[in-house]
Amino acid sequence: MSITARYGDPTSTLGVANDILTLQLARRSVRRFGPRDVTDDELTALVAAAQSAPTSSNLQPWSVVAVRDPDRKKRLSALAGGQAFVAEAPLFLVWIADLGRARRLAARAGTDVHAADYLETTVIGFVDTALAAQNAVIAAESLGLGSVFVGGIRNQPEQVAAELGLPPHAVAAFGLAVGEPDPAEQADVKPRLPQAAVLHHETYDAEAADRHIAAYDERLSAYNSRFGLPGGWTERVLTRLRGPESMAGRHLLRDTLERLGLPSR
Amino acid sequence: MSITARYGDPTSTLGVANDILTLQLARRSVRRFGPRDVTDDELTALVAAAQSAPTSSNLQPWSVVAVRDPDRKKRLSALAGGQAFVAEAPLFLVWIADLGRARRLAARAGTDVHAADYLETTVIGFVDTALAAQNAVIAAESLGLGSVFVGGIRNQPEQVAAELGLPPHAVAAFGLAVGEPDPAEQADVKPRLPQAAVLHHETYDAEAADRHIAAYDERLSAYNSRFGLPGGWTERVLTRLRGPESMAGRHLLRDTLERLGLPSR
């Protein structure tokens, strides 16, 4: 049952069921792809699903660049930390938090959009891009395609902007490699924190929630060891967030955003 | 056909089809709710779907507070700009960009997570919260429930944090009102920008993309006038982004995040 895999806990149950929940619960990141292409019709469906996600005040502050050219994918792969699956996926979507469109509307109207200078509006850009992209992830699953997000596209945002010819006030928020899952890939649904660790009722209760982390550390250790990886969750989180040296250049994001025209003040 | 409503364009077509795409394309924001409750089983399913979304390095940097208490919903409604549907929805989910959990792990381990100080990590918090919440939106639709995001929860983040008893390093990213759609609500699928205005191939072409905005302004004017609302898209975007005075207090988000323990440097 997909709910037991999702939590790595054979006692988990779900009182409601349908095909969409089943598909959502069974999602895993796909990093090895089969040979078939993603068709233009499928791409159209992914973007239509993305555009169907909610967006703050209908601002639609995002764009997406569909990359299929092998050389460009290779260059983006190198810029994003050298992850091979970026080049190997038949389709690499770069999701753009895009305040450039609104700035261009303003320029053409001879007016100004000062709200675009603030962190709040940058946040709306990233959040609305994420809502859209997650809809594309689910749409891809529904078409038998797999995907994986690539945060490494933020390692070198200015070089990525140059590669994609981004206008001012636009930044690559994340990539999404898309393709047919290679059944030979060694991977599975990764267990998540027990629901009681993230869901609070009426008010936040840190002590009650955190009580569930030890059991999760054990479950994730067991899951990781199946793939020859060491460590539980706590250890991996602490390593990942240790400091600027663990951020692959992304600790510079604030200054970079300002140079790209998203001052985020 | 749902694709024609999505783009407000009777000539739109989609070359692939399935139940999940149909559900995604037909989503609209629901702001009037019927009397039935959202059950505990449904809430469990929404959160399980949310946890099934991708998350950067499995950090899972979010939490969600489920609010059903009528008085608390009323107070949150007032804090979020007085939108009545926050109080009227049977379930109001407050999605928390939560770096507090990782900070507490570090404190218990006697170590530090300096990466949590940076804007990059705040962005990961908001993005991963959004990916999760969008999965909950789709899960809700699959259960016959409607929803609407509430960005107004960022109007007064410190008061919201106090109301929900949030620990340090956690901020309400957005709310989500959930309930059974009231069939009497006057609302429809809102047309989005033509796909050619947001989808680029290989590189970003602002001139080609923006050529499609005029037609969209006409479509959205027609849509708005059906509901007695004036204006096309351009006009509404420019009004919404005019400046700090159009941001309902959210221009202060950067300083507020710092005070809440998300320094975002």
Short mmCIF file of C-alpha atoms in Angstrom, two decimals:
data_model
loop_
_atom_site.label_atom_id
_atom_site.label_comp_id
_atom_site.label_asym_id
_atom_site.label_seq_id
_atom_site.Cartn_x
_atom_site.Cartn_y
_atom_site.Cartn_z
CA MET A 1 0.00 0.00 0.00
CA SER A 2 1.38 3.35 -0.99
CA ILE A 3 0.69 5.00 2.39
CA THR A 4 2.89 2.50 4.21
CA ALA A 5 5.78 3.13 1.77
CA ARG A 6 5.27 6.90 2.06
CA TYR A 7 5.83 6.76 5.81
CA GLY A 8 8.06 3.67 5.89
CA ASP A 9 5.61 2.45 8.49
CA PRO A 10 3.57 -0.76 7.98
CA THR A 11 0.93 0.49 10.44
CA SER A 12 0.02 3.62 8.40
CA THR A 13 -3.49 3.66 6.99
CA LEU A 14 -5.60 6.04 4.93
CA GLY A 15 -9.39 6.21 5.37
CA VAL A 16 -10.09 7.58 1.89
CA ALA A 17 -8.81 6.44 -1.49
CA ASN A 18 -8.91 7.34 -5.16
CA ASP A 19 -6.64 7.14 -8.21
CA ILE A 20 -5.27 10.64 -7.78
CA LEU A 21 -4.23 10.12 -4.15
CA THR A 22 -2.66 6.81 -5.16
CA LEU A 23 -0.63 8.54 -7.87
CA GLN A 24 0.43 11.37 -5.54
CA LEU A 25 1.48 9.04 -2.74
CA ALA A 26 3.50 6.81 -5.07
CA ARG A 27 5.55 9.67 -6.58
CA ARG A 28 9.30 9.35 -6.33
CA SER A 29 12.10 11.34 -7.89
CA VAL A 30 13.30 9.81 -11.17
CA ARG A 31 16.95 10.35 -12.07
CA ARG A 32 17.39 7.72 -14.79
CA PHE A 33 15.40 7.99 -17.98
CA GLY A 34 14.43 5.68 -20.81
CA PRO A 35 15.02 6.53 -24.46
CA ARG A 36 11.60 7.86 -25.45
CA ASP A 37 11.10 11.57 -26.01
CA VAL A 38 8.60 13.79 -24.25
CA THR A 39 6.22 14.78 -27.03
CA ASP A 40 5.09 18.32 -27.82
CA ASP A 41 1.54 17.33 -26.82
CA GLU A 42 2.82 16.16 -23.45
CA LEU A 43 4.78 19.38 -22.94
CA THR A 44 1.65 21.38 -23.76
CA ALA A 45 -0.26 19.37 -21.14
CA LEU A 46 2.43 19.91 -18.48
CA VAL A 47 2.37 23.67 -19.02
CA ALA A 48 -1.44 23.83 -19.14
CA ALA A 49 -1.55 21.95 -15.83
CA ALA A 50 1.07 24.34 -14.42
CA GLN A 51 -0.96 27.35 -15.52
CA SER A 52 -4.02 25.83 -13.80
CA ALA A 53 -2.38 26.16 -10.38
CA PRO A 54 -3.42 29.08 -8.21
CA THR A 55 -1.44 32.31 -8.52
CA SER A 56 -1.51 35.32 -6.20
CA SER A 57 -3.88 38.00 -7.57
CA ASN A 58 -3.62 36.26 -10.98
CA LEU A 59 -0.14 37.83 -11.35
CA GLN A 60 1.22 34.70 -13.10
CA PRO A 61 4.78 35.75 -12.21
CA TRP A 62 6.57 32.84 -13.86
CA SER A 63 7.78 31.49 -17.17
CA VAL A 64 9.28 28.19 -18.18
CA VAL A 65 12.03 27.42 -20.67
CA ALA A 66 11.86 23.97 -22.27
CA VAL A 67 15.36 22.75 -23.10
CA ARG A 68 15.87 19.77 -25.40
CA ASP A 69 19.08 20.74 -27.18
CA PRO A 70 21.73 18.24 -26.00
CA ASP A 71 24.54 20.80 -25.84
CA ARG A 72 22.48 23.27 -23.83
CA LYS A 73 21.39 20.52 -21.44
CA LYS A 74 25.06 19.61 -20.97
CA ARG A 75 25.99 23.20 -20.20
CA LEU A 76 23.08 23.52 -17.75
CA SER A 77 24.07 20.23 -16.15
CA ALA A 78 27.57 21.60 -15.56
CA LEU A 79 26.19 24.86 -14.15
CA ALA A 80 23.86 22.95 -11.82
CA GLY A 81 26.55 20.96 -10.04
CA GLY A 82 27.33 18.38 -12.69
CA GLN A 83 24.31 16.17 -12.16
CA ALA A 84 24.30 13.82 -15.16
CA PHE A 85 20.52 13.35 -15.28
CA VAL A 86 20.07 16.99 -16.34
CA ALA A 87 21.84 16.17 -19.60
CA GLU A 88 20.34 12.69 -19.88
CA ALA A 89 16.66 13.64 -19.48
CA PRO A 90 14.95 14.17 -22.85
CA LEU A 91 13.35 17.35 -21.50
CA PHE A 92 14.77 19.81 -19.00
CA LEU A 93 12.34 22.49 -17.85
CA VAL A 94 13.80 25.59 -16.24
CA TRP A 95 11.16 27.31 -14.15
CA ILE A 96 11.63 31.06 -13.99
CA ALA A 97 10.44 33.33 -11.19
CA ASP A 98 9.59 36.12 -13.59
CA LEU A 99 8.87 39.69 -12.56
CA GLY A 100 10.20 40.82 -15.92
CA ARG A 101 6.83 40.49 -17.63
CA ALA A 102 5.14 42.84 -15.15
CA ARG A 103 8.07 45.28 -15.38
CA ARG A 104 7.72 45.30 -19.16
CA LEU A 105 3.96 45.95 -18.86
CA ALA A 106 4.79 48.90 -16.63
CA ALA A 107 7.45 50.23 -19.00
CA ARG A 108 5.04 50.07 -21.93
CA ALA A 109 2.37 51.85 -19.87
CA GLY A 110 4.86 54.52 -18.79
CA THR A 111 4.35 53.68 -15.13
CA ASP A 112 6.18 51.85 -12.35
CA VAL A 113 5.70 48.73 -10.24
CA HIS A 114 7.59 49.58 -7.07
CA ALA A 115 6.09 46.59 -5.24
CA ALA A 116 8.29 44.39 -7.41
CA ASP A 117 11.31 45.71 -5.47
CA TYR A 118 10.32 43.95 -2.24
CA LEU A 119 11.14 40.53 -0.83
CA GLU A 120 7.39 39.85 -0.58
CA THR A 121 7.11 40.01 -4.36
CA THR A 122 10.19 37.82 -4.86
CA VAL A 123 8.55 35.33 -2.49
CA ILE A 124 5.34 35.45 -4.55
CA GLY A 125 7.44 34.78 -7.63
CA PHE A 126 9.09 31.69 -6.14
CA VAL A 127 5.90 30.41 -4.47
CA ASP A 128 3.73 30.76 -7.57
CA THR A 129 6.44 29.15 -9.70
CA ALA A 130 6.51 26.24 -7.27
CA LEU A 131 2.71 25.82 -7.24
CA ALA A 132 2.76 25.70 -11.03
CA ALA A 133 5.70 23.31 -11.26
CA GLN A 134 4.18 20.87 -8.78
CA ASN A 135 1.08 20.70 -10.96
CA ALA A 136 3.40 19.86 -13.87
CA VAL A 137 5.01 17.10 -11.77
CA ILE A 138 1.61 15.51 -11.13
CA ALA A 139 0.59 15.94 -14.78
CA ALA A 140 3.83 14.22 -15.82
CA GLU A 141 3.12 11.30 -13.48
CA SER A 142 -0.36 11.00 -14.99
CA LEU A 143 1.26 10.59 -18.42
CA GLY A 144 3.67 7.91 -17.22
CA LEU A 145 6.59 10.35 -17.06
CA GLY A 146 8.95 10.76 -14.13
CA SER A 147 10.76 13.87 -12.96
CA VAL A 148 13.17 15.32 -10.47
CA PHE A 149 13.63 18.90 -9.30
CA VAL A 150 17.07 20.46 -9.65
CA GLY A 151 17.78 23.13 -7.04
CA GLY A 152 21.36 23.21 -8.30
CA ILE A 153 20.16 25.57 -11.02
CA ARG A 154 20.48 28.23 -8.28
CA ASN A 155 24.20 27.48 -7.80
CA GLN A 156 25.13 29.95 -10.55
CA PRO A 157 21.99 31.95 -11.39
CA GLU A 158 23.72 34.60 -13.50
CA GLN A 159 25.38 32.04 -15.76
CA VAL A 160 22.06 30.21 -16.12
CA ALA A 161 20.33 33.51 -16.97
CA ALA A 162 22.95 34.16 -19.65
CA GLU A 163 22.62 30.62 -21.07
CA LEU A 164 18.84 30.99 -21.35
CA GLY A 165 18.85 34.63 -22.45
CA LEU A 166 16.71 35.67 -19.52
CA PRO A 167 15.59 39.30 -19.46
CA PRO A 168 16.13 41.46 -16.37
CA HIS A 169 13.97 40.76 -13.30
CA ALA A 170 13.84 37.02 -13.97
CA VAL A 171 15.71 34.19 -12.23
CA ALA A 172 15.79 30.43 -12.65
CA ALA A 173 13.99 29.16 -9.53
CA PHE A 174 14.68 25.45 -10.13
CA GLY A 175 14.96 22.93 -12.93
CA LEU A 176 12.82 19.89 -13.57
CA ALA A 177 14.25 16.94 -15.50
CA VAL A 178 11.43 15.01 -17.19
CA GLY A 179 11.35 11.71 -19.04
CA GLU A 180 10.22 8.14 -19.09
CA PRO A 181 11.42 6.37 -15.93
CA ASP A 182 14.12 3.78 -16.56
CA PRO A 183 12.81 0.69 -14.75
CA ALA A 184 16.40 -0.31 -13.99
CA GLU A 185 16.86 2.68 -11.66
CA GLN A 186 17.56 1.67 -8.08
CA ALA A 187 15.13 3.92 -6.23
CA ASP A 188 11.93 3.82 -4.27
CA VAL A 189 9.41 6.03 -2.53
CA LYS A 190 11.37 7.85 0.17
CA PRO A 191 9.68 7.71 3.57
CA ARG A 192 8.71 11.06 5.06
CA LEU A 193 8.43 12.29 8.62
CA PRO A 194 5.48 10.81 10.53
CA GLN A 195 2.45 12.97 9.92
CA ALA A 196 2.32 13.80 13.63
CA ALA A 197 5.70 15.51 13.25
CA VAL A 198 4.43 18.07 10.73
CA LEU A 199 0.66 18.40 11.31
CA HIS A 200 -0.50 20.51 14.24
CA HIS A 201 -4.05 21.14 15.43
CA GLU A 202 -5.06 24.70 16.32
CA THR A 203 -1.61 25.64 17.61
CA TYR A 204 1.95 24.48 17.03
CA ASP A 205 3.28 22.01 19.59
CA ALA A 206 7.02 21.58 18.98
CA GLU A 207 7.60 19.13 21.80
CA ALA A 208 4.80 16.76 20.75
CA ALA A 209 5.84 16.96 17.09
CA ASP A 210 9.55 16.41 17.64
CA ARG A 211 8.87 13.30 19.73
CA HIS A 212 8.32 11.47 16.42
CA ILE A 213 11.71 12.25 14.91
CA ALA A 214 13.67 9.44 16.57
CA ALA A 215 11.44 6.77 15.01
CA TYR A 216 11.83 8.50 11.64
CA ASP A 217 15.61 8.55 11.95
CA GLU A 218 15.50 4.78 12.32
CA ARG A 219 13.15 4.33 9.34
CA LEU A 220 15.26 6.54 7.11
CA SER A 221 18.47 4.81 8.20
CA ALA A 222 16.91 1.51 7.20
CA TYR A 223 15.77 2.99 3.86
CA ASN A 224 19.17 4.56 3.15
CA SER A 225 21.06 1.37 3.99
CA ARG A 226 19.03 -0.46 1.32
CA PHE A 227 20.77 1.84 -1.19
CA GLY A 228 24.16 1.65 0.49
CA LEU A 229 23.87 5.13 1.98
CA PRO A 230 24.82 5.90 5.57
CA GLY A 231 22.98 7.98 8.13
CA GLY A 232 19.52 8.86 9.36
CA TRP A 233 17.55 12.04 8.78
CA THR A 234 18.88 14.24 11.58
CA GLU A 235 22.48 13.63 10.56
CA ARG A 236 21.76 14.45 6.89
CA VAL A 237 19.83 17.63 7.69
CA LEU A 238 22.63 18.88 9.94
CA THR A 239 25.24 18.16 7.27
CA ARG A 240 23.20 19.81 4.53
CA LEU A 241 22.61 22.98 6.57
CA ARG A 242 26.02 23.16 8.25
CA GLY A 243 26.97 26.48 6.72
CA PRO A 244 27.87 28.44 3.58
CA GLU A 245 30.35 25.73 2.61
CA SER A 246 27.48 23.24 2.32
CA MET A 247 25.48 25.50 -0.04
CA ALA A 248 27.30 25.13 -3.39
CA GLY A 249 27.49 28.90 -3.83
CA ARG A 250 23.86 29.56 -3.02
CA HIS A 251 24.66 31.54 0.11
CA LEU A 252 25.21 34.39 -2.36
CA LEU A 253 21.62 34.28 -3.65
CA ARG A 254 20.55 37.55 -2.06
CA ASP A 255 23.19 39.64 -3.83
CA THR A 256 22.71 37.69 -7.04
CA LEU A 257 18.97 38.37 -7.05
CA GLU A 258 19.67 42.05 -6.66
CA ARG A 259 22.03 42.01 -9.66
CA LEU A 260 19.41 40.13 -11.70
CA GLY A 261 16.84 42.83 -10.95
CA LEU A 262 14.97 41.26 -8.03
CA PRO A 263 16.20 43.55 -5.25
CA SER A 264 14.13 41.76 -2.58
CA ARG A 265 14.33 44.58 -0.09
CA MET B 1 -13.77 21.38 -22.74
CA SER B 2 -11.61 22.34 -19.83
CA ILE B 3 -8.66 23.49 -21.94
CA THR B 4 -10.78 26.12 -23.72
CA ALA B 5 -12.03 27.50 -20.39
CA ARG B 6 -8.50 27.49 -18.98
CA TYR B 7 -7.30 29.78 -21.75
CA GLY B 8 -10.63 31.52 -22.45
CA ASP B 9 -9.93 30.54 -26.04
CA PRO B 10 -12.30 28.28 -27.97
CA THR B 11 -9.48 27.25 -30.33
CA SER B 12 -7.29 25.71 -27.57
CA THR B 13 -6.77 21.97 -27.83
CA LEU B 14 -4.89 19.31 -25.90
CA GLY B 15 -3.47 16.24 -27.64
CA VAL B 16 -3.42 14.05 -24.52
CA ALA B 17 -6.13 13.43 -21.94
CA ASN B 18 -6.74 11.65 -18.66
CA ASP B 19 -8.77 12.14 -15.49
CA ILE B 20 -5.96 13.82 -13.59
CA LEU B 21 -5.31 16.45 -16.28
CA THR B 22 -9.06 17.06 -16.47
CA LEU B 23 -9.20 17.65 -12.72
CA GLN B 24 -6.15 19.93 -12.77
CA LEU B 25 -7.39 22.02 -15.68
CA ALA B 26 -10.84 22.47 -14.14
CA ARG B 27 -9.55 23.76 -10.77
CA ARG B 28 -10.83 27.13 -9.67
CA SER B 29 -10.54 28.98 -6.39
CA VAL B 30 -13.51 28.29 -4.10
CA ARG B 31 -14.47 31.09 -1.69
CA ARG B 32 -17.96 29.94 -0.65
CA PHE B 33 -18.38 26.68 1.18
CA GLY B 34 -21.22 24.28 1.90
CA PRO B 35 -22.08 23.10 5.41
CA ARG B 36 -20.29 19.76 5.49
CA ASP B 37 -17.12 19.32 7.52
CA VAL B 38 -13.76 18.17 6.22
CA THR B 39 -13.28 14.82 7.96
CA ASP B 40 -10.18 13.73 9.84
CA ASP B 41 -9.60 11.06 7.19
CA GLU B 42 -9.68 13.71 4.48
CA LEU B 43 -7.26 15.91 6.41
CA THR B 44 -4.91 12.95 6.80
CA ALA B 45 -5.08 12.40 3.03
CA LEU B 46 -4.36 16.07 2.27
CA VAL B 47 -1.27 16.06 4.49
CA ALA B 48 -0.07 12.68 3.16
CA ALA B 49 -0.36 14.06 -0.38
CA ALA B 50 1.49 17.19 0.71
CA GLN B 51 4.29 15.13 2.23
CA SER B 52 4.55 13.17 -1.04
CA ALA B 53 5.68 16.29 -2.92
CA PRO B 54 9.39 16.66 -3.61
CA THR B 55 11.50 18.48 -1.02
CA SER B 56 15.04 19.78 -1.40
CA SER B 57 17.53 17.25 0.02
CA ASN B 58 14.62 15.70 1.96
CA LEU B 59 14.82 18.66 4.36
CA GLN B 60 11.01 18.77 4.75
CA PRO B 61 11.22 22.37 5.96
CA TRP B 62 7.52 22.92 6.54
CA SER B 63 4.68 22.26 8.94
CA VAL B 64 0.95 22.82 8.72
CA VAL B 65 -1.50 23.96 11.37
CA ALA B 66 -5.09 22.77 10.90
CA VAL B 67 -7.51 25.32 12.32
CA ARG B 68 -11.17 24.43 12.87
CA ASP B 69 -11.96 26.44 16.00
CA PRO B 70 -14.46 29.13 14.92
CA ASP B 71 -12.99 31.84 17.12
CA ARG B 72 -9.44 31.20 15.95
CA LYS B 73 -10.60 31.22 12.32
CA LYS B 74 -12.29 34.57 12.93
CA ARG B 75 -9.12 36.03 14.43
CA LEU B 76 -7.03 34.71 11.54
CA SER B 77 -9.56 36.08 9.08
CA ALA B 78 -9.18 39.52 10.66
CA LEU B 79 -5.36 39.26 10.59
CA ALA B 80 -5.44 38.22 6.92
CA GLY B 81 -7.26 41.26 5.63
CA GLY B 82 -10.79 40.46 6.76
CA GLN B 83 -11.60 37.91 4.08
CA ALA B 84 -14.84 36.27 5.29
CA PHE B 85 -14.17 32.88 3.67
CA VAL B 86 -11.27 32.26 6.08
CA ALA B 87 -13.78 32.15 8.93
CA GLU B 88 -16.48 30.44 6.88
CA ALA B 89 -14.41 27.51 5.59
CA PRO B 90 -14.77 24.42 7.80
CA LEU B 91 -10.99 23.92 7.66
CA PHE B 92 -8.29 26.56 7.44
CA LEU B 93 -4.79 25.22 6.89
CA VAL B 94 -1.90 27.50 7.71
CA TRP B 95 1.21 26.36 5.88
CA ILE B 96 4.41 27.13 7.77
CA ALA B 97 7.83 27.62 6.20
CA ASP B 98 9.57 25.94 9.11
CA LEU B 99 13.28 26.08 9.75
CA GLY B 100 12.56 25.70 13.44
CA ARG B 101 12.60 21.91 13.29
CA ALA B 102 16.13 21.84 11.84
CA ARG B 103 17.29 24.46 14.35
CA ARG B 104 15.94 22.32 17.18
CA LEU B 105 17.72 19.25 15.78
CA ALA B 106 20.93 21.28 15.80
CA ALA B 107 20.38 22.55 19.33
CA ARG B 108 19.79 19.01 20.61
CA ALA B 109 22.94 17.82 18.80
CA GLY B 110 24.94 20.72 20.24
CA THR B 111 25.80 21.98 16.76
CA ASP B 112 24.75 24.78 14.43
CA VAL B 113 23.00 25.14 11.07
CA HIS B 114 24.44 28.39 9.75
CA ALA B 115 23.00 27.74 6.28
CA ALA B 116 19.57 28.45 7.77
CA ASP B 117 20.61 32.11 8.07
CA TYR B 118 20.62 32.69 4.31
CA LEU B 119 17.95 33.82 1.87
CA GLU B 120 18.57 30.63 -0.12
CA THR B 121 17.31 28.56 2.79
CA THR B 122 14.29 30.82 3.33
CA VAL B 123 13.53 30.36 -0.37
CA ILE B 124 13.79 26.58 0.04
CA GLY B 125 11.37 26.86 2.95
CA PHE B 126 8.79 28.77 0.93
CA VAL B 127 9.26 26.70 -2.25
CA ASP B 128 9.00 23.33 -0.49
CA THR B 129 5.95 24.53 1.45
CA ALA B 130 4.35 25.54 -1.85
CA LEU B 131 5.12 22.22 -3.56
CA ALA B 132 3.52 20.42 -0.62
CA ALA B 133 0.47 22.69 -0.46
CA GLN B 134 -0.23 22.36 -4.18
CA ASN B 135 -0.33 18.60 -3.77
CA ALA B 136 -2.89 19.13 -0.99
CA VAL B 137 -4.94 21.35 -3.34
CA ILE B 138 -5.08 18.56 -5.94
CA ALA B 139 -5.82 15.95 -3.28
CA ALA B 140 -8.68 18.13 -2.02
CA GLU B 141 -10.12 18.41 -5.54
CA SER B 142 -9.93 14.62 -5.88
CA LEU B 143 -12.10 14.35 -2.74
CA GLY B 144 -14.69 16.82 -4.04
CA LEU B 145 -13.37 19.63 -1.85
CA GLY B 146 -12.56 23.14 -3.02
CA SER B 147 -9.93 25.53 -1.72
CA VAL B 148 -8.39 28.96 -2.02
CA PHE B 149 -4.96 30.21 -1.03
CA VAL B 150 -4.75 33.15 1.36
CA GLY B 151 -1.61 35.24 0.88
CA GLY B 152 -3.10 37.76 3.31
CA ILE B 153 -1.75 35.57 6.10
CA ARG B 154 1.55 37.39 5.38
CA ASN B 155 -0.02 40.80 6.11
CA GLN B 156 0.80 40.47 9.82
CA PRO B 157 3.12 37.48 10.23
CA GLU B 158 4.10 38.17 13.84
CA GLN B 159 0.50 38.31 15.02
CA VAL B 160 -0.25 35.12 13.11
CA ALA B 161 2.79 33.46 14.69
CA ALA B 162 1.54 34.49 18.13
CA GLU B 163 -2.01 33.24 17.39
CA LEU B 164 -0.68 29.84 16.31
CA GLY B 165 2.06 29.60 18.94
CA LEU B 166 4.75 29.23 16.30
CA PRO B 167 8.25 28.57 17.59
CA PRO B 168 11.20 30.70 16.43
CA HIS B 169 12.44 30.24 12.84
CA ALA B 170 8.94 29.53 11.50
CA VAL B 171 6.61 31.78 9.50
CA ALA B 172 3.14 31.35 8.03
CA ALA B 173 3.78 31.20 4.28
CA PHE B 174 0.13 31.22 3.22
CA GLY B 175 -3.25 29.92 4.30
CA LEU B 176 -5.52 27.50 2.47
CA ALA B 177 -9.27 27.58 3.12
CA VAL B 178 -10.78 24.16 2.41
CA GLY B 179 -14.35 22.93 2.22
CA GLU B 180 -17.16 21.63 0.09
CA PRO B 181 -17.83 24.07 -2.77
CA ASP B 182 -21.12 25.93 -2.47
CA PRO B 183 -22.71 25.41 -5.89
CA ALA B 184 -24.35 28.83 -5.57
CA GLU B 185 -20.97 30.61 -5.76
CA GLN B 186 -20.63 32.88 -8.76
CA ALA B 187 -17.25 31.82 -10.07
CA ASP B 188 -15.61 29.99 -12.91
CA VAL B 189 -12.26 28.79 -14.18
CA LYS B 190 -10.20 31.96 -14.64
CA PRO B 191 -8.49 32.12 -18.03
CA ARG B 192 -4.70 32.25 -17.95
CA LEU B 193 -2.15 33.83 -20.26
CA PRO B 194 -1.82 32.07 -23.60
CA GLN B 195 0.71 29.30 -23.30
CA ALA B 196 2.92 31.05 -25.86
CA ALA B 197 3.27 33.95 -23.39
CA VAL B 198 4.88 31.81 -20.68
CA LEU B 199 6.52 28.84 -22.46
CA HIS B 200 9.85 29.42 -24.19
CA HIS B 201 11.91 26.95 -26.21
CA GLU B 202 15.66 26.76 -25.58
CA THR B 203 15.97 30.48 -24.77
CA TYR B 204 13.67 33.21 -23.48
CA ASP B 205 12.14 35.42 -26.15
CA ALA B 206 10.42 38.34 -24.41
CA GLU B 207 9.22 40.02 -27.58
CA ALA B 208 7.57 36.90 -29.00
CA ALA B 209 6.01 36.03 -25.63
CA ASP B 210 4.64 39.49 -24.87
CA ARG B 211 2.95 39.67 -28.29
CA HIS B 212 0.23 37.44 -26.80
CA ILE B 213 -0.69 39.74 -23.92
CA ALA B 214 -3.07 42.02 -25.81
CA ALA B 215 -5.35 39.12 -26.75
CA TYR B 216 -5.29 37.96 -23.12
CA ASP B 217 -6.23 41.42 -21.86
CA GLU B 218 -9.34 41.20 -24.02
CA ARG B 219 -10.20 37.68 -22.84
CA LEU B 220 -9.77 38.59 -19.19
CA SER B 221 -11.80 41.80 -19.61
CA ALA B 222 -14.61 39.69 -21.04
CA TYR B 223 -14.29 37.22 -18.16
CA ASN B 224 -14.20 39.95 -15.52
CA SER B 225 -17.20 41.76 -16.98
CA ARG B 226 -19.24 38.54 -16.57
CA PHE B 227 -18.74 39.02 -12.82
CA GLY B 228 -19.27 42.78 -12.86
CA LEU B 229 -15.55 43.51 -12.47
CA PRO B 230 -13.75 46.13 -14.53
CA GLY B 231 -10.39 45.94 -16.27
CA GLY B 232 -8.12 43.60 -18.16
CA TRP B 233 -5.01 41.83 -16.95
CA THR B 234 -2.38 44.54 -17.54
CA GLU B 235 -4.37 47.13 -15.62
CA ARG B 236 -4.89 44.80 -12.65
CA VAL B 237 -1.24 43.74 -12.49
CA LEU B 238 -0.09 47.36 -12.55
CA THR B 239 -2.54 48.30 -9.79
CA ARG B 240 -1.57 45.32 -7.65
CA LEU B 241 2.17 46.04 -7.94
CA ARG B 242 1.99 49.84 -7.83
CA GLY B 243 4.01 50.18 -4.64
CA PRO B 244 4.20 49.58 -0.88
CA GLU B 245 0.72 51.09 -0.46
CA SER B 246 -0.71 48.24 -2.57
CA MET B 247 0.92 45.52 -0.42
CA ALA B 248 -1.24 45.46 2.74
CA GLY B 249 1.82 45.68 4.98
CA ARG B 250 3.77 42.97 3.24
CA HIS B 251 6.50 45.35 2.07
CA LEU B 252 7.86 44.85 5.60
CA LEU B 253 8.31 41.09 5.15
CA ARG B 254 12.09 41.18 5.07
CA ASP B 255 12.44 42.79 8.50
CA THR B 256 9.63 40.66 9.89
CA LEU B 257 11.31 37.45 8.76
CA GLU B 258 14.48 38.54 10.52
CA ARG B 259 12.57 39.13 13.76
CA LEU B 260 10.89 35.72 13.42
CA GLY B 261 14.31 34.05 13.13
CA LEU B 262 14.63 33.73 9.35
CA PRO B 263 17.35 36.31 8.76
CA SER B 264 17.45 35.67 5.00
CA ARG B 265 20.84 37.26 4.49
#
